[in-house]
């Protein structure tokens, strides 16, 4: 069997690599219009960083896993075509800033309609508004010319940073299909692929709309938990409670559970914000304003948390960061990825730059070009410097801000960092991964999210 995937990004690349590894009899081709990205997939320096990904690609590439820009050929040769193209928030036109931009999905459907040489199963891997499958079907059927197209929804639940592990051991695989005989046959074919490594009771089959909506709902619930604990972190700072203690106490209740209760500078990533905006937009479209308002508040709380963090930094640094050196520990939106999309670090950096600060960034995986692009600054803008190690980043700095929870930050020599910083030396752990008491012993003015500050203790 031949399958292909259009879109060689954070989802398409890892997902197809794991399918290739687990199904040696299937030829898997991943295609993209981005030639540079494909060249990287065919090189030793993959375009994305994910623990375990290099090994899987090395094992399968050239055997049953191929990366190419020849999209037409891949469509013609494949029985099943996955769509893993990006679905960002629209920036103009109706629903700008909220609705999902479906132009890439739309153009893939048209390309499939144009070049397909026979029946095809089209699988939505991208996260899409409910009923997008209907639009894809209409485009394909209007050009069917005797060919049969089946649309399946198979949303991807992997988390960046643990993508390979999530793909190999998924909590569940969700596949939505049409109830017709042809729809159910297509669905069985996709189920048979996953059955190569996923237990049957973890493969859920539903109708297409439930599947599409489940993905949006899952992301909305996950983001909501973060916003909920972050809202409590603000209350903790005001009252003297400690948010990690509160999270631990409530997480032991089996109805709540301990996961996704870590207070932080705010969630990022390409999905949570856009998917909630999309959910809210859709709710409003169906006349459900209260539902839209409810989910929109999750994003509002996240923006508030990031802004609050930036304001706290400013207030700790005596209400001015002008010409001060602020070291950023981390820039990626979470650890174990080089993805910076919607990273809280970007908003914090922009806030501090607007106050005339100088920023020195260290991130183990994010490159300089990406950071400059995210901050919208030129290569020669000296307000931002990229450092190759955390110690030189912190040297002479007035403050260190932990913005990504990379493990390496937990084991640094903070005495050495303190010795070389400008005094008073301020450190703000935006991920609650450091031992704040130990830092205070060293002499730092140390602050974490959701615990009383030294400033408050002084009063
Ligand atoms: N990143 C995640 O953690 C994650 C998790 C689950 C679901 N998703 C969803 O998966 C989808 C893809 O996300 P991603 O993070 O992989 O995006 P991405 O931006 O990393 O990759 C998308 C790729 O699609 C390519 N592309 C766009 N239009 C194309 C076309 N017409 N032909 C060929 N290639 C085309 C782009 O060049 C890009 O390389 C989105 O809908 C996203 O919401 C993402």
XYZ file of C-alpha atoms and ligand atoms in Angstrom:
503
model
C 0.000 0.000 0.000
C 1.200 3.555 -0.764
C 0.185 6.503 1.349
C 1.279 10.119 1.300
C 0.984 13.138 3.530
C 0.730 16.713 2.302
C 2.476 18.947 4.833
C 5.902 18.036 6.249
C 5.657 20.062 9.456
C 5.531 19.274 13.158
C 2.624 16.880 12.595
C 3.183 15.450 9.104
C 6.879 14.647 9.583
C 6.782 12.772 12.914
C 3.391 11.115 12.281
C 4.399 9.669 8.954
C 7.835 8.637 10.237
C 6.222 6.550 12.973
C 3.704 5.017 10.526
C 6.638 4.080 8.267
C 8.508 2.516 11.181
C 5.513 0.556 12.421
C 4.297 -0.532 8.968
C 7.298 -1.673 6.915
C 4.979 -2.866 4.121
C 3.561 0.610 3.526
C 5.433 3.093 1.370
C 5.068 6.517 2.981
C 5.818 9.746 1.109
C 5.721 13.116 2.846
C 5.416 16.100 0.514
C 5.540 19.842 0.967
C 5.713 22.977 -1.148
C 8.527 24.221 1.092
C 11.654 22.990 -0.681
C 13.973 24.058 2.100
C 11.968 22.046 4.628
C 12.041 18.950 2.424
C 15.801 19.332 1.896
C 16.222 19.365 5.657
C 14.077 16.239 6.019
C 16.457 14.583 3.559
C 19.555 15.752 5.464
C 21.199 15.011 8.811
C 19.746 18.204 10.302
C 15.993 17.632 10.411
C 13.852 20.778 10.235
C 12.242 20.113 13.597
C 13.623 18.989 16.917
C 11.802 16.143 18.676
C 13.420 13.612 21.014
C 13.655 10.234 19.231
C 12.727 11.605 15.791
C 16.238 11.402 14.276
C 16.456 7.689 15.034
C 13.080 6.868 13.447
C 13.848 8.878 10.312
C 17.307 7.341 9.978
C 15.846 3.863 10.280
C 13.152 4.323 7.617
C 14.262 7.052 5.210
C 15.056 5.612 1.789
C 13.448 2.273 2.718
C 9.752 3.020 3.022
C 9.831 6.689 4.017
C 10.421 9.446 1.471
C 10.367 13.238 1.572
C 9.667 15.088 -1.658
C 8.331 18.249 -3.269
C 6.664 16.284 -6.071
C 3.145 16.536 -4.718
C 1.346 15.444 -7.892
C 3.355 12.229 -8.133
C 2.668 11.402 -4.493
C -1.079 11.950 -4.986
C -1.155 9.776 -8.091
C 0.755 6.931 -6.444
C -1.166 6.912 -3.155
C -4.357 5.194 -2.170
C -4.648 7.273 0.980
C -3.685 10.970 1.264
C -3.250 12.600 4.647
C -3.612 16.370 4.926
C -1.326 17.832 7.610
C -1.081 21.372 6.301
C -1.212 24.375 8.598
C -4.553 25.907 9.561
C -3.584 29.228 11.160
C -5.953 31.926 12.340
C -7.199 34.144 9.509
C -5.478 37.510 9.403
C -7.897 39.267 7.074
C -11.415 39.031 5.710
C -14.466 37.541 7.442
C -13.576 36.144 10.861
C -10.105 37.725 10.807
C -8.229 37.067 14.066
C -10.566 34.236 15.002
C -11.653 31.850 12.247
C -9.308 29.174 10.882
C -7.674 29.999 7.575
C -8.593 27.065 5.376
C -6.796 28.201 2.230
C -4.118 25.480 2.459
C -6.649 22.701 3.013
C -8.772 24.068 0.195
C -5.856 24.187 -2.214
C -4.838 20.608 -1.325
C -8.389 19.411 -2.058
C -8.282 21.157 -5.444
C -4.890 19.681 -6.237
C -6.113 16.176 -5.365
C -9.235 16.716 -7.515
C -7.032 17.845 -10.390
C -4.412 15.130 -10.439
C -5.946 12.038 -8.825
C -5.962 9.180 -11.270
C -8.549 7.050 -9.439
C -10.383 6.595 -6.139
C -8.701 8.180 -3.115
C -9.196 8.265 0.622
C -8.461 11.736 1.988
C -7.607 11.876 5.687
C -7.829 15.138 7.634
C -4.893 15.234 10.072
C -4.922 19.015 10.359
C -7.123 20.461 13.090
C -10.204 21.831 11.387
C -13.496 23.494 12.173
C -16.430 21.106 12.370
C -17.870 20.318 8.941
C -14.673 21.084 6.986
C -14.858 17.522 5.638
C -18.088 18.621 3.946
C -16.272 21.404 2.081
C -13.444 19.083 1.046
C -16.015 16.559 -0.171
C -17.845 19.191 -2.202
C -14.632 20.323 -3.911
C -13.652 16.751 -4.687
C -17.104 15.638 -5.819
C -17.612 18.632 -8.077
C -14.572 17.380 -9.986
C -15.038 13.641 -9.399
C -15.443 12.525 -13.023
C -16.342 9.015 -11.959
C -13.744 8.805 -9.196
C -14.801 8.028 -5.650
C -13.425 10.150 -2.815
C -13.883 9.292 0.848
C -13.061 11.817 3.548
C -11.978 10.665 6.998
C -11.203 12.781 10.035
C -8.185 11.533 11.998
C -7.078 14.408 14.242
C -3.620 14.272 15.732
C -3.275 14.432 19.512
C 0.526 14.393 19.776
C 2.185 16.985 21.985
C 5.356 18.630 20.754
C 8.340 17.597 22.840
C 6.903 14.095 23.325
C 5.602 13.562 19.783
C 7.396 10.283 19.075
C 6.405 8.747 22.392
C 2.807 9.971 21.926
C 2.657 8.534 18.415
C 4.070 5.178 19.468
C 1.849 4.893 22.554
C -1.213 7.046 21.926
C -3.902 7.380 24.601
C -6.319 6.837 21.715
C -6.564 7.151 17.958
C -9.716 8.824 16.732
C -11.130 8.231 13.277
C -14.357 9.741 11.984
C -15.952 8.461 8.809
C -19.108 8.600 6.740
C -21.762 6.026 7.770
C -22.153 4.821 4.159
C -20.723 1.446 3.087
C -17.873 3.160 1.192
C -17.213 5.449 4.167
C -16.980 2.497 6.543
C -14.675 0.613 4.166
C -12.329 3.605 4.033
C -12.450 3.845 7.802
C -11.528 0.149 8.155
C -8.492 0.675 5.931
C -7.172 3.422 8.188
C -7.980 1.363 11.295
C -5.950 -1.502 9.818
C -2.899 0.759 9.529
C -3.068 1.786 13.196
C -3.759 -1.796 14.292
C -0.123 -2.567 13.433
C 0.862 -1.053 16.763
C -2.159 0.371 18.589
C -4.479 -1.868 20.650
C -7.911 -2.110 19.080
C -9.729 -0.783 22.140
C -7.753 2.439 21.797
C -8.906 3.032 18.236
C -12.158 4.959 18.427
C -14.406 5.357 15.432
C -17.080 8.037 15.283
C -18.911 10.128 12.766
C -16.815 12.818 11.061
C -18.277 15.769 12.954
C -17.665 14.235 16.396
C -14.093 13.520 15.420
C -13.460 17.068 14.180
C -15.071 18.574 17.276
C -13.244 16.241 19.684
C -9.879 17.638 18.654
C -10.937 21.241 19.235
C -12.555 20.244 22.520
C -9.467 18.381 23.751
C -7.257 21.413 23.145
C -9.808 23.749 24.711
C -9.966 21.591 27.875
C -6.166 21.361 28.137
C -5.715 25.101 27.720
C -8.543 25.746 30.169
C -6.720 23.803 32.897
C -3.638 25.949 32.435
C -5.640 29.156 32.523
C -7.509 27.913 35.591
C -4.341 27.221 37.580
C -2.771 30.450 36.314
C -5.790 32.404 37.560
C -5.233 30.785 40.958
C -1.513 31.683 40.805
C -2.450 35.369 40.782
C -4.624 34.794 43.838
C -1.774 32.916 45.533
C 0.583 35.838 45.027
C -2.010 38.173 46.546
C -2.777 35.983 49.549
C 0.457 34.229 50.463
C -0.697 30.790 49.314
C 1.619 28.733 47.101
C 0.235 27.591 43.750
C 2.377 24.428 43.574
C 0.997 23.359 46.960
C -2.556 24.141 45.850
C -2.042 22.254 42.565
C -0.672 19.241 44.426
C -3.556 19.267 46.880
C -6.291 19.495 44.264
C -4.503 17.124 41.857
C -4.698 14.292 44.389
C -8.458 14.346 43.957
C -8.915 11.621 41.344
C -11.752 13.575 39.755
C -9.302 16.402 39.005
C -6.013 14.513 38.538
C -2.486 15.908 38.731
C -1.635 16.614 35.087
C -1.646 19.986 33.369
C -1.797 21.859 36.655
C 1.546 23.625 36.394
C 1.278 27.382 36.744
C 3.497 29.283 34.332
C 4.094 32.461 32.390
C 1.355 31.229 30.048
C 0.728 28.595 27.406
C 1.979 28.946 23.858
C 2.272 26.724 20.840
C 0.608 26.862 17.487
C -2.580 25.134 18.582
C -4.213 26.159 21.843
C -4.925 29.773 20.999
C -5.930 29.236 17.398
C -8.129 26.244 18.200
C -9.971 28.061 20.976
C -10.437 31.141 18.784
C -11.810 28.822 16.163
C -14.127 27.070 18.654
C -15.418 30.418 19.897
C -15.899 31.714 16.367
C -17.811 28.601 15.421
C -19.991 28.829 18.534
C -20.855 32.404 17.685
C -21.646 31.395 14.122
C -24.219 28.959 15.523
C -25.693 31.707 17.739
C -24.106 30.401 20.942
C -22.648 33.643 22.283
C -22.358 32.439 25.890
C -20.402 29.398 24.761
C -18.107 31.631 22.710
C -17.573 33.990 25.659
C -16.828 31.109 28.012
C -14.010 29.706 25.856
C -12.669 33.130 24.886
C -12.009 33.799 28.568
C -9.381 31.009 28.537
C -7.304 33.066 26.103
C -7.965 36.282 27.995
C -6.597 34.669 31.160
C -3.515 33.472 29.301
C -2.792 36.939 27.911
C -3.322 38.375 31.394
C -0.808 35.941 32.897
C 1.931 36.816 30.404
C 1.277 40.529 30.826
C 1.269 40.166 34.606
C 4.642 38.398 34.430
C 6.149 41.219 32.363
C 4.707 43.838 34.714
C 6.111 41.977 37.736
C 9.575 42.007 36.162
C 9.274 45.735 35.598
C 8.095 46.383 39.123
C 10.889 44.238 40.653
C 13.478 46.128 38.633
C 12.397 49.405 40.261
C 9.900 50.269 37.517
C 12.459 50.643 34.780
C 14.278 48.183 32.582
C 15.683 50.870 30.279
C 19.219 49.874 29.246
C 19.184 46.969 31.709
C 20.338 43.521 30.639
C 17.677 40.846 30.893
C 18.740 37.246 30.273
C 16.122 34.901 28.823
C 16.551 31.251 29.764
C 14.537 29.631 26.986
C 12.584 30.910 24.033
C 10.708 27.819 22.746
C 7.068 27.593 23.826
C 7.894 24.460 25.839
C 10.862 22.191 26.469
C 12.151 19.602 23.996
C 10.999 21.452 20.901
C 12.449 24.183 18.690
C 8.939 25.513 18.035
C 8.419 29.123 19.104
C 4.952 29.704 17.726
C 2.932 31.783 20.223
C 5.684 31.305 22.810
C 5.138 33.407 25.942
C 8.794 34.460 25.593
C 7.890 36.462 22.496
C 5.261 38.527 24.300
C 7.547 39.069 27.303
C 10.434 40.124 25.039
C 8.266 42.547 23.105
C 6.953 44.045 26.344
C 10.466 44.557 27.715
C 11.865 45.886 24.436
C 9.119 48.492 24.426
C 10.529 49.569 27.811
C 14.010 49.902 26.216
C 15.540 46.797 27.793
C 18.417 44.814 26.302
C 17.747 41.101 25.996
C 20.198 38.193 25.853
C 18.589 34.912 24.884
C 19.803 31.389 25.474
C 17.733 28.483 24.175
C 19.219 25.023 23.559
C 17.333 24.473 20.280
C 15.955 27.718 18.869
C 18.241 29.441 16.373
C 19.016 33.143 16.108
C 17.194 33.699 12.810
C 13.969 32.353 14.308
C 14.236 34.576 17.385
C 14.846 37.692 15.276
C 11.934 36.768 13.021
C 9.626 36.260 16.009
C 10.609 39.617 17.484
C 10.375 41.330 14.130
C 13.868 42.758 14.397
C 16.761 42.972 11.957
C 20.038 41.036 12.197
C 21.926 44.137 13.320
C 19.466 45.165 16.045
C 21.826 45.100 19.037
C 19.030 45.275 21.629
C 18.766 41.499 21.311
C 21.791 39.217 21.574
C 21.705 35.442 21.224
C 23.991 33.528 23.534
C 25.368 30.020 23.061
C 25.303 29.143 26.768
C 23.345 30.218 29.828
C 26.349 31.454 31.807
C 27.418 34.007 29.229
C 23.783 35.026 28.777
C 23.505 35.816 32.490
C 26.898 37.530 32.809
C 26.411 41.153 33.940
C 22.637 40.748 33.599
C 20.281 42.541 35.975
C 17.738 39.765 35.759
C 17.354 36.177 34.585
C 13.921 35.077 33.386
C 13.175 31.369 33.020
C 10.731 31.229 30.131
C 10.979 27.606 28.980
C 11.156 24.614 31.334
C 14.243 23.005 29.702
C 15.751 20.435 32.111
C 19.207 21.988 31.741
C 18.052 25.057 33.706
C 17.442 22.923 36.806
C 21.062 21.882 37.174
C 23.016 25.053 36.388
C 25.555 26.437 38.860
C 23.453 29.311 40.171
C 26.162 30.444 42.577
C 28.403 31.063 39.568
C 25.566 32.804 37.742
C 24.889 34.986 40.787
C 28.564 35.907 41.172
C 28.721 37.233 37.630
C 25.432 39.092 37.560
C 24.889 42.762 38.242
C 23.551 43.349 41.817
C 20.892 43.229 43.039
C 20.539 40.013 41.034
C 16.941 39.214 40.210
C 15.677 35.862 38.942
C 12.092 35.146 37.948
C 11.156 31.536 37.342
C 8.264 31.659 34.892
C 8.018 27.856 34.842
C 8.333 26.989 38.541
C 11.207 24.550 38.004
C 13.858 26.060 40.283
C 14.415 25.820 44.021
C 13.502 29.382 44.945
C 14.583 29.049 48.584
C 18.058 27.845 47.540
C 18.343 30.775 45.140
C 17.411 33.188 47.915
C 20.081 31.610 50.110
C 22.642 32.388 47.411
C 21.540 36.004 47.474
C 19.177 36.264 44.546
C 16.012 38.289 44.685
C 14.109 35.214 43.469
C 10.496 35.024 42.409
C 8.359 32.240 40.999
C 4.827 32.128 39.676
C 2.132 31.932 42.318
C 4.160 32.333 45.497
C 4.738 35.329 47.724
C 7.644 37.484 46.566
C 10.622 38.562 48.673
C 9.338 42.073 48.168
C 6.090 41.171 49.951
C 7.994 39.368 52.708
C 9.945 42.534 53.399
C 6.784 44.494 54.215
N 1.993 21.215 16.039
C 1.258 20.444 16.837
O 1.626 20.137 17.964
C -0.070 19.921 16.350
C -0.670 18.870 17.057
C -1.866 18.378 16.594
C -2.468 18.924 15.471
N -1.864 19.954 14.804
C -2.515 20.459 13.603
O -1.855 19.895 12.464
C -1.817 20.835 11.388
C -0.376 21.050 10.957
O 0.337 21.607 12.039
P 1.923 21.717 12.023
O 2.321 22.192 13.363
O 2.494 20.459 11.491
O 2.106 22.882 10.929
P 3.428 23.298 10.167
O 3.258 24.707 9.804
O 4.630 22.851 10.948
O 3.419 22.406 8.833
C 2.498 22.563 7.801
C 3.215 22.340 6.480
O 2.253 22.327 5.428
C 2.869 22.862 4.274
N 1.866 23.246 3.281
C 0.926 24.221 3.366
N 0.178 24.234 2.244
C 0.632 23.253 1.448
C 0.248 22.766 0.171
N -0.780 23.295 -0.495
N 0.948 21.743 -0.363
C 1.985 21.192 0.303
N 2.389 21.592 1.524
C 1.720 22.606 2.100
C 3.674 24.027 4.809
O 4.694 24.403 3.892
C 4.221 23.436 6.120
O 5.510 22.890 5.971
C -2.512 22.088 11.898
O -3.863 22.044 11.515
C -2.398 21.960 13.399
O -3.441 22.609 14.068
C -0.675 20.449 15.217
